[in-house]
mmCIF file of C-alpha atoms in Angstrom:
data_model
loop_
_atom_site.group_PDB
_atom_site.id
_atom_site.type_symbol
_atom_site.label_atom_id
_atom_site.label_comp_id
_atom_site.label_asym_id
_atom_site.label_seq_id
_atom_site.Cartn_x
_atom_site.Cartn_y
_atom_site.Cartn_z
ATOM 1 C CA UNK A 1 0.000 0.000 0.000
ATOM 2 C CA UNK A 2 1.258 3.450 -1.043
ATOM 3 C CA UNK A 3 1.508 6.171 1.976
ATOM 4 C CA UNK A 4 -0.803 8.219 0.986
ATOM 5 C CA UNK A 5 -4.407 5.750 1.430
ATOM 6 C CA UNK A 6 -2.759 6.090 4.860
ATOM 7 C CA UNK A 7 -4.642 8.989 7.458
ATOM 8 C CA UNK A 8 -1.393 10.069 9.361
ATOM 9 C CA UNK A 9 -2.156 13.030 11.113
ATOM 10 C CA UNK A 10 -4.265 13.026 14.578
ATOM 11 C CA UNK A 11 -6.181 16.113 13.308
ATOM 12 C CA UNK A 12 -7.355 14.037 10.377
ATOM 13 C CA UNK A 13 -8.543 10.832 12.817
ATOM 14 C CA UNK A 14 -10.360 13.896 14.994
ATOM 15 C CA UNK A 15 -12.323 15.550 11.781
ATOM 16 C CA UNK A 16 -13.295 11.778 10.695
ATOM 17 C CA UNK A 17 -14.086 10.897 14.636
ATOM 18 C CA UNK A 18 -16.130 14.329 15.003
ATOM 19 C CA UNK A 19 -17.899 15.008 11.142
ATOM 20 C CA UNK A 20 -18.045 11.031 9.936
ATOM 21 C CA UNK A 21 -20.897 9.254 9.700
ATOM 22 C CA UNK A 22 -20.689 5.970 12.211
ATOM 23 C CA UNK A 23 -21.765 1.852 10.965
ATOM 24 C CA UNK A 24 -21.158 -0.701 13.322
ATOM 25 C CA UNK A 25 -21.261 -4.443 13.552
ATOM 26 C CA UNK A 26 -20.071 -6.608 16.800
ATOM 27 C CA UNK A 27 -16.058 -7.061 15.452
ATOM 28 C CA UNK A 28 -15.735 -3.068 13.880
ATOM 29 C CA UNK A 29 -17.230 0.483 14.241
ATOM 30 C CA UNK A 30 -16.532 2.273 10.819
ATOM 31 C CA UNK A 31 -16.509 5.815 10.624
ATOM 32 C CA UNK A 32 -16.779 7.884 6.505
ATOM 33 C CA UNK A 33 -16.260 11.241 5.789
ATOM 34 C CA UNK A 34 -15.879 12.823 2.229
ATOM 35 C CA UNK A 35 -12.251 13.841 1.770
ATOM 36 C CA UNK A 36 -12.858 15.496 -1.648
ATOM 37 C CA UNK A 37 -9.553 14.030 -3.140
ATOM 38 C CA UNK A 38 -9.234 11.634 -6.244
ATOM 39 C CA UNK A 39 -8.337 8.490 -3.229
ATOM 40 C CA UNK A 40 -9.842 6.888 -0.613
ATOM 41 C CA UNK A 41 -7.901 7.164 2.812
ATOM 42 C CA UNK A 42 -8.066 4.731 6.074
ATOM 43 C CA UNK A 43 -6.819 4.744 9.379
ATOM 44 C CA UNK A 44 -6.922 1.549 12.058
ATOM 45 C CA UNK A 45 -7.816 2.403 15.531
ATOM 46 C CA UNK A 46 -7.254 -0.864 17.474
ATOM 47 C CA UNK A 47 -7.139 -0.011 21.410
ATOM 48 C CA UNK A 48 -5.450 -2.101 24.221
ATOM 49 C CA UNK A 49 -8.675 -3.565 25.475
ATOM 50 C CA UNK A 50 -8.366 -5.662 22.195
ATOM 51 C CA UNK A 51 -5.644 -7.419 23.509
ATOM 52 C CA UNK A 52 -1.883 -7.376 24.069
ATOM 53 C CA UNK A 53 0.600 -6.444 21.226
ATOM 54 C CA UNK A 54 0.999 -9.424 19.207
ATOM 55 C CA UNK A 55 -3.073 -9.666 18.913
ATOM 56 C CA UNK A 56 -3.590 -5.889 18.315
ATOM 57 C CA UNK A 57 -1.000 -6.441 15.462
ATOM 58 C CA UNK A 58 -2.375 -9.656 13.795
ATOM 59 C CA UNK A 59 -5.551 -8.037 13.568
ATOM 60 C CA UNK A 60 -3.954 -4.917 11.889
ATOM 61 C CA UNK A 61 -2.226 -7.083 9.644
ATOM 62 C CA UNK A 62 -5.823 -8.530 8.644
ATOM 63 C CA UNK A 63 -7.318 -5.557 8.224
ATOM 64 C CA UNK A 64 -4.354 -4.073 5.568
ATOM 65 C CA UNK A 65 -4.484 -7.018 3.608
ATOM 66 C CA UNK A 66 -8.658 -7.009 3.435
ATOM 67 C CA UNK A 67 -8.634 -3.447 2.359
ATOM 68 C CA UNK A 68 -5.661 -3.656 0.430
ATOM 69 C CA UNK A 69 -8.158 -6.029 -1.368
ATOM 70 C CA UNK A 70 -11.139 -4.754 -1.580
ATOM 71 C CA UNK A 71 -11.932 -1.915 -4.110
ATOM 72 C CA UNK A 72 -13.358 1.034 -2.288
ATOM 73 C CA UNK A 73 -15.287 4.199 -3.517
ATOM 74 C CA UNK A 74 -12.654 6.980 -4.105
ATOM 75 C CA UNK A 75 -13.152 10.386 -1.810
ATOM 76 C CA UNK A 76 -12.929 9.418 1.564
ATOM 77 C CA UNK A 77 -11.607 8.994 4.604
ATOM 78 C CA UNK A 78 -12.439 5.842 6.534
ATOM 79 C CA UNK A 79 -11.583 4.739 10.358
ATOM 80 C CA UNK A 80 -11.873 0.622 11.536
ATOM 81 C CA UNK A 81 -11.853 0.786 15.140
ATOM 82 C CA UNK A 82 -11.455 -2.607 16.541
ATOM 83 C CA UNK A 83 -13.962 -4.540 19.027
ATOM 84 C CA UNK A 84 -12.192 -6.737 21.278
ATOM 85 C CA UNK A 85 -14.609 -9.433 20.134
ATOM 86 C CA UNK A 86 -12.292 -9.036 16.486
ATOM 87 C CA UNK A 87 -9.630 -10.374 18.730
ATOM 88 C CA UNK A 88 -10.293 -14.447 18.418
ATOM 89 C CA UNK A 89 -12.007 -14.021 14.698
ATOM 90 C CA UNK A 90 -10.613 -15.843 11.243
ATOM 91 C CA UNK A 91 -9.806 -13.715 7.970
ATOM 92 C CA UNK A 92 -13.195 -14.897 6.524
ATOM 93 C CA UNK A 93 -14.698 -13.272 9.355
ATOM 94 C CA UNK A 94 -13.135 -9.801 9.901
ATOM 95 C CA UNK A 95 -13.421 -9.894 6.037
ATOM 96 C CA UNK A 96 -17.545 -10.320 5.958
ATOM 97 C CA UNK A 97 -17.497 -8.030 8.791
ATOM 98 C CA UNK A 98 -15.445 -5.068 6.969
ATOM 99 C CA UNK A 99 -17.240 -5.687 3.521
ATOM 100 C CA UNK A 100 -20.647 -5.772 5.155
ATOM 101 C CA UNK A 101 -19.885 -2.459 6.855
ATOM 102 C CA UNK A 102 -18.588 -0.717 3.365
ATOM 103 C CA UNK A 103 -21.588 -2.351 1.811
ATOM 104 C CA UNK A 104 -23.986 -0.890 4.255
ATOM 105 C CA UNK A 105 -21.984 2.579 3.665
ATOM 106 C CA UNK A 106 -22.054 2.439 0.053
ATOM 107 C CA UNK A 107 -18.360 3.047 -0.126
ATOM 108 C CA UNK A 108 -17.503 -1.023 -2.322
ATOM 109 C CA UNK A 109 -17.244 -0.374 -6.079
ATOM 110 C CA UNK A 110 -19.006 -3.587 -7.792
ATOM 111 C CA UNK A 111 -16.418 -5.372 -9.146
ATOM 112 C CA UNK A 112 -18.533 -6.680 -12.213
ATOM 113 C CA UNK A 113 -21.475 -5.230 -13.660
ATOM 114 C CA UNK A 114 -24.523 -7.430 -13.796
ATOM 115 C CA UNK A 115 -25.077 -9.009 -17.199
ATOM 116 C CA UNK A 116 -28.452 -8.531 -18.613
ATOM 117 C CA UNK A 117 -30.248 -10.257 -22.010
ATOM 118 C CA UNK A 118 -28.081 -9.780 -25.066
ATOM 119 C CA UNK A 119 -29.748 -7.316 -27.525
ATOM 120 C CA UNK A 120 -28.339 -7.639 -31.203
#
């Protein structure tokens, strides 16, 4: 992943935290806001009551590599914070959990357009 689909700065996390719209689910809270730029941004917010370091960071690691993945609506800025429930959860699970939230959002481009009757 390239450093900028990265939010960096805490003022950025507080204007997404503040202004976003919120979806939650019982592994992830998911907060949008429009950034207004050509890319979508995200940010991870996984707190100590998750677990101790080497769980905080495996469930990072999922989370990169699900929306490193998944093709997102460009313009915004996007915040996972992490239930400690996410803590004991699969890949296949964080990644029905994350996709049902962007769903939900509107914020997953459709990978394949539906195919309707041919007309000649």
């Amino acid at each position: 992943m390239r450093g900028e689909q990265y939010l960096r700065k805490p003022a950025q996390y507080a204007l997404v935290y503040n202004k976003g719209s919120s979806w939650a689910n019982n592994l992830l809270v998911m907060k949008a806001l429009p950034n207004g730029l050509a890319l979508s941004r995200y940010g991870l917010s996984v707190g100590q009551r998750v677990g101790k370091a080497v769980v905080r960071n495996r469930v990072k690691r999922l989370l990169r590599e699900i929306l490193r993945l998944t093709p997102l609506q460009p313009g915004w800025d996007i915040i996972f914070i992490v239930r400690p429930s996410a803590a004991g959860v699969n890949y296949a699970c964080l990644d029905k959990s994350v996709k049902d939230l962007l769903s939900r959002a509107g914020l997953l481009v459709e990978r394949y357009e539906k195919v309707g009757p041919r007309t000649n």
